[in-house]
XYZ file of C-alpha atoms in Angstrom:
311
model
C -6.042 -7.452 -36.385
C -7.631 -5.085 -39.227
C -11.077 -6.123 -38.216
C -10.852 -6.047 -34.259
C -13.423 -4.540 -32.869
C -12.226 -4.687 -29.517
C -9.287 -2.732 -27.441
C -7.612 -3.355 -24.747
C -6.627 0.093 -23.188
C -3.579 0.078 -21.044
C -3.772 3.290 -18.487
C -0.348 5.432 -16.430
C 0.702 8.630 -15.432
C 3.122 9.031 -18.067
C 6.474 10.279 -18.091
C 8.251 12.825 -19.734
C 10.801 12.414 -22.968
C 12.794 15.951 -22.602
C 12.568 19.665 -19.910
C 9.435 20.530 -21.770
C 7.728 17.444 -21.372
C 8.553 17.393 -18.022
C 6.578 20.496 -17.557
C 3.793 19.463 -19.202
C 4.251 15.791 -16.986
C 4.111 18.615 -13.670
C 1.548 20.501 -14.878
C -1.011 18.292 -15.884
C -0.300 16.843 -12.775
C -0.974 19.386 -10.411
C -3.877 20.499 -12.534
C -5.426 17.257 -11.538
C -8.563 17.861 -9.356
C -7.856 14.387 -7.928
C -4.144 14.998 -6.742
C -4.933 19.125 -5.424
C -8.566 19.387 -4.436
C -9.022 22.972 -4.694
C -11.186 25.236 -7.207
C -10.155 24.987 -10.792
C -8.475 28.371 -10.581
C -6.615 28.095 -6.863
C -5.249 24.808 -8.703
C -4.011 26.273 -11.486
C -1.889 28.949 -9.416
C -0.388 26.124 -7.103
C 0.194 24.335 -10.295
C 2.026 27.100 -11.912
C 4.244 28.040 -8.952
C 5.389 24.275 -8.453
C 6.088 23.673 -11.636
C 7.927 27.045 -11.975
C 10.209 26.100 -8.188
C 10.441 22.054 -9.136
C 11.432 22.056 -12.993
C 14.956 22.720 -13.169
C 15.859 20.366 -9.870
C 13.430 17.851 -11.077
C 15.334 18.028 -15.003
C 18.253 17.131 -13.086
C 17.304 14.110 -11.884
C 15.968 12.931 -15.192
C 19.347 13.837 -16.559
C 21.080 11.124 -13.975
C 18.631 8.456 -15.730
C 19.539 9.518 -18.980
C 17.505 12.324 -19.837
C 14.012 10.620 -20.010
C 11.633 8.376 -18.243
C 11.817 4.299 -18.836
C 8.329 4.362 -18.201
C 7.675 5.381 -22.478
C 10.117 2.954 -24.215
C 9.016 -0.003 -21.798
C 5.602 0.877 -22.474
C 5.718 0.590 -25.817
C 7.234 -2.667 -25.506
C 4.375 -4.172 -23.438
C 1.521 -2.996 -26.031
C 3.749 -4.730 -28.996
C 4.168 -7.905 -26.663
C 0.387 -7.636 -25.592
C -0.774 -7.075 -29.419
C 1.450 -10.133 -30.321
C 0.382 -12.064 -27.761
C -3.563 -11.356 -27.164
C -5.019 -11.042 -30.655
C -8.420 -10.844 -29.590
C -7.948 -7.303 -28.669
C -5.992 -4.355 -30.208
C -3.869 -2.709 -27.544
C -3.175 0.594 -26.871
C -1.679 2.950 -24.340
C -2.988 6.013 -22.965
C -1.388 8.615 -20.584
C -2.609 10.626 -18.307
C 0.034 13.667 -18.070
C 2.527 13.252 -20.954
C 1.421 12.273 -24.784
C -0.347 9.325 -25.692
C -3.302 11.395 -24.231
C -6.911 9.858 -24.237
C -8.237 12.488 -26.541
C -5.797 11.596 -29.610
C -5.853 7.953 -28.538
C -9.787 7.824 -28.857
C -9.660 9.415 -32.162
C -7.653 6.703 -33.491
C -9.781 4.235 -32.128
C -12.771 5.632 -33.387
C -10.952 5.862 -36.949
C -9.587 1.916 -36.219
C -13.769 0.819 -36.490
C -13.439 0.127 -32.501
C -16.792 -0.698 -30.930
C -15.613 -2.213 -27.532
C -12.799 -1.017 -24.724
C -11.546 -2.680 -21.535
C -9.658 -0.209 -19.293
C -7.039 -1.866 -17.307
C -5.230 0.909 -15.360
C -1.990 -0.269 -14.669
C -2.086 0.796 -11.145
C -2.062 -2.784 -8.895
C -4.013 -0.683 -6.099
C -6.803 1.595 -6.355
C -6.332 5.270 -5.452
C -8.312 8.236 -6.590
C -4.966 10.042 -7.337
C -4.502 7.431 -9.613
C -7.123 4.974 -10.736
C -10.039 6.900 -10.669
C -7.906 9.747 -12.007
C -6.910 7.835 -15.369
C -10.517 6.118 -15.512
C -12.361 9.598 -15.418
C -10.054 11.212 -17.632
C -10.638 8.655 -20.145
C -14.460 8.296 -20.079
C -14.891 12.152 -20.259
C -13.454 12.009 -23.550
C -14.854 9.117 -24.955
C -18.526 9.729 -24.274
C -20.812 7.263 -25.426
C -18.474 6.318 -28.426
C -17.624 2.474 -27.495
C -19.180 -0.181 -24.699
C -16.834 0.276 -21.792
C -15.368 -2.174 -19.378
C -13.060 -1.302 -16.998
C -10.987 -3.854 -14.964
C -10.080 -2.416 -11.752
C -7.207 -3.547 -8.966
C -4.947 -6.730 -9.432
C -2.793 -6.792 -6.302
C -5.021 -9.890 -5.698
C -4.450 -11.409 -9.067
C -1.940 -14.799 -8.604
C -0.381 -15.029 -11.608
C 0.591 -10.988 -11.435
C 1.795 -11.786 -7.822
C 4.049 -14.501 -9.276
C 6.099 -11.889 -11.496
C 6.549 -10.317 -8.228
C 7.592 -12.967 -6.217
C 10.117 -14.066 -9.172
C 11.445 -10.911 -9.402
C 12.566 -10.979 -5.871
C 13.488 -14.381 -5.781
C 16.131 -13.542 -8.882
C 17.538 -10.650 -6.615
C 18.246 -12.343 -4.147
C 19.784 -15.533 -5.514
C 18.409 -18.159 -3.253
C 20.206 -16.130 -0.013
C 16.630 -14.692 1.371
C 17.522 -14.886 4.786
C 20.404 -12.586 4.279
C 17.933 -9.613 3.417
C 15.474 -7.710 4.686
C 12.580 -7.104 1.900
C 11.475 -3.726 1.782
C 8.139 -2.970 -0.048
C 8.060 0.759 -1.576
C 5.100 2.166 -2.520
C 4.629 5.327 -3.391
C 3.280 8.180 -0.781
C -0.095 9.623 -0.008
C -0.910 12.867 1.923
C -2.665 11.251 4.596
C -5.830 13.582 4.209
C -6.608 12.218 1.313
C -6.396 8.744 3.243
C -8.601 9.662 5.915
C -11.337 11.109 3.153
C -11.622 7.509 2.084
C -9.174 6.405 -0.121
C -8.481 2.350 -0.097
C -4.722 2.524 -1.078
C -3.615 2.004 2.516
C -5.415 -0.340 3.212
C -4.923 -2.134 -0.046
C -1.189 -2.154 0.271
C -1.174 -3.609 3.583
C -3.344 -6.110 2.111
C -1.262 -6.900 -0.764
C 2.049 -7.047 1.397
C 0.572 -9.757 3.331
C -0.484 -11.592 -0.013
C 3.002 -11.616 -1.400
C 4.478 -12.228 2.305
C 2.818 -15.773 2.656
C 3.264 -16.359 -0.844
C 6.923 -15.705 -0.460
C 7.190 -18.289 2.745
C 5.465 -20.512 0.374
C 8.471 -20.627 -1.728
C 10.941 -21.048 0.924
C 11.757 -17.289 0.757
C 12.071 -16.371 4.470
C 13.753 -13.023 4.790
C 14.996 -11.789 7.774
C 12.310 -9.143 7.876
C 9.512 -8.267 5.520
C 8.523 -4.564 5.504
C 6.187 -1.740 3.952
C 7.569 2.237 3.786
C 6.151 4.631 1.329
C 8.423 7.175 -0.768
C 8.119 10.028 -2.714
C 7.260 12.387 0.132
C 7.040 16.124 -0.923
C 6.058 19.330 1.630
C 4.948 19.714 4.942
C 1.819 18.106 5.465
C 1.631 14.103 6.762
C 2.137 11.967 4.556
C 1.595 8.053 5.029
C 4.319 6.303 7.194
C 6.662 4.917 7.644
C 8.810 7.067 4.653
C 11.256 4.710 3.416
C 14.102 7.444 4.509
C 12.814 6.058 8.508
C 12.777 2.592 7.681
C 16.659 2.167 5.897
C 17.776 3.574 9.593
C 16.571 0.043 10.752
C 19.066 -1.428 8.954
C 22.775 -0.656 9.818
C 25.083 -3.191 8.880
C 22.805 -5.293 7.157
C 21.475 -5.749 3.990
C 18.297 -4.734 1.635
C 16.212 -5.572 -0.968
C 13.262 -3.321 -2.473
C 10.328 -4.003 -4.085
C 8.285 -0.651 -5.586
C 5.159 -2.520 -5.201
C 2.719 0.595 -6.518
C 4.296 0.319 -10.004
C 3.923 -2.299 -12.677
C 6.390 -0.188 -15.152
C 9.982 1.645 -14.250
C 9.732 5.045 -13.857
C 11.591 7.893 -12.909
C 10.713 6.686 -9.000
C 12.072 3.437 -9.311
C 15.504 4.423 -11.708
C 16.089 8.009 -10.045
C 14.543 7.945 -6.317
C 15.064 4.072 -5.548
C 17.919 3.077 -7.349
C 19.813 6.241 -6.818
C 18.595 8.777 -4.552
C 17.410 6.057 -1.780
C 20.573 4.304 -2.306
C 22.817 6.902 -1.648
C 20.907 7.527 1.650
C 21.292 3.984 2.240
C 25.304 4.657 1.966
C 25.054 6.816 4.692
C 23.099 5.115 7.349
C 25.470 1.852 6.783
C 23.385 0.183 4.748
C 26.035 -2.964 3.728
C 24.136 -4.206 0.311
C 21.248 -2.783 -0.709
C 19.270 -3.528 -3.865
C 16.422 -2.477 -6.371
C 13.886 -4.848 -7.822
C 13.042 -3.784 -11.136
C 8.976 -3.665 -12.094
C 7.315 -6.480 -14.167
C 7.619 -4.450 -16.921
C 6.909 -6.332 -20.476
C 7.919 -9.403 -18.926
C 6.138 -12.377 -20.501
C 5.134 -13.656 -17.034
C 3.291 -9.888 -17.275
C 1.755 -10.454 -20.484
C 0.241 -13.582 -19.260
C -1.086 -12.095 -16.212
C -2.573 -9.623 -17.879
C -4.437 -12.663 -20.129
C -6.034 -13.641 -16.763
C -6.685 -10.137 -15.737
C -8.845 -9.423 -18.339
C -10.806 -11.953 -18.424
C -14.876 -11.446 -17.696
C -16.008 -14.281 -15.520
């Protein structure tokens, strides 16, 4: 490992650890000239005054998951399992809102005698609120210090779509046809759709991948669906929310999959497994359950063998 030359650089939002990271987490965020486009000043203003209104409601939801996001501790598990398992690279994680940030990380690459990178963001679908977001942010700070490859969407890739499809199997315990799948991804304005951004499309795309890979298996739900969550003021927002689509199911029961996320987050612990379930409650929902992400998984880790490969 001592003389690697080569990284493999694993790219999120972040999340935060404690209140103050959490501010940092929304204002970074917000900052972001991919997430508000607006001049560099206007943004900072909106970014102040959301962060200032959201912090203390948003702490409280981190406190019902324990008062910080899974997204750090599972992450550190997949770059241990990744360096144990892929020794042709030295793997690292970089964030872009909370702390590992690409600046310190690149220093300690630079200091590790690293002359090659692959990027692999760990986003399955490409969105410039996310992808392009963590790619730029990256490359701005490296420069011209290493040769950079960067590995772009992998809702396509099989053996990631396997973990998946596992994942769901286990939660539902051979009784498919009993649920109705759910696939949450998380929302977009739909401006920034219409301006050109694939994730849309991409998620229908990878819905229908995972649907006929599912009746492959014998896994034939009573209905298979796509809803998007995380919907915040007024503007339009892609649809169906998630919040519309449980009031399709009365009586019966549900199974999600947060198909925009490779690692647990505060989205998938707090808004999925908590908040959307207690709406679930009240519409009549009769079971409902949460898949959890692939995670460090070593179905993951073996994916991400295939992923990075350079044909």
């Amino acid at each position: 490992m001592e003389n690697n030359k080569k990284a493999l650089v694993l790219l999120n939002m972040g999340g935060a650890r404690r209140k103050d990271e959490l501010k940092l987490f929304l204002t970074n965020m917000f900052n972001d000239k991919n997430i508000i486009a607006a001049p560099k000043l206007i943004r900072k203003m909106i970014a102040f005054f959301i962060t200032t209104s959201r912090l203390n409601s948003a702490w409280k939801n981190y406190e019902e998951i324990g008062g910080f996001s899974p997204l750090n501790p599972l992450t550190e598990k997949l770059v241990d399992k990744v360096n144990e398992n892929i020794k042709e690279y030295k793997t690292y994680q970089v964030m872009r809102y909370t702390p590992p940030f690409a600046k310190d990380v690149i220093e300690d690459m630079k200091k590790d005698g690293i002359e090659e990178v692959v990027l692999l963001p760990l986003y399955p679908q490409f969105s410039t609120t996310t992808t392009k977001s963590s790619l730029e942010d990256f490359k701005a700070y490296a420069k011209d210090s290493f040769k950079i490859k960067t590995k772009g969407t992998f809702y396509k890739n099989e053996a990631f779509n396997k973990c998946i499809i596992e994942e769901i199997k286990e939660k539902t315990n051979s009784q498919a046809g009993e649920f109705n799948l759910i696939f949450s991804a998380h929302g977009l304005p739909q401006k920034i759709v219409d301006k050109g951004d694939p994730y849309e499309k991409q998620m229908n795309k990878h819905v229908k991948i995972l649907s006929k890979m599912l009746e492959e298996e014998g896994q034939n739900f009573k209905s298979i669906n796509l809803a998007y969550q995380s919907k915040v003021g007024p503007m339009k927002w892609l649809d169906p929310s998630l919040d519309d689509m449980l009031e399709n199911f009365k009586d019966e029961n549900v199974i999600i999959y947060p198909i925009a996320f490779t690692v647990d987050n505060s989205e998938t612990d707090f808004e999925l497994d908590i908040e959307y379930r207690e709406i679930a409650e009240e519409i009549g929902v009769k079971e409902f359950r949460v898949c959890k992400c692939v995670n460090d998984s070593d179905m993951f880790i073996e994916a991400i063998k295939d992923m990075i490969k350079f044909k």
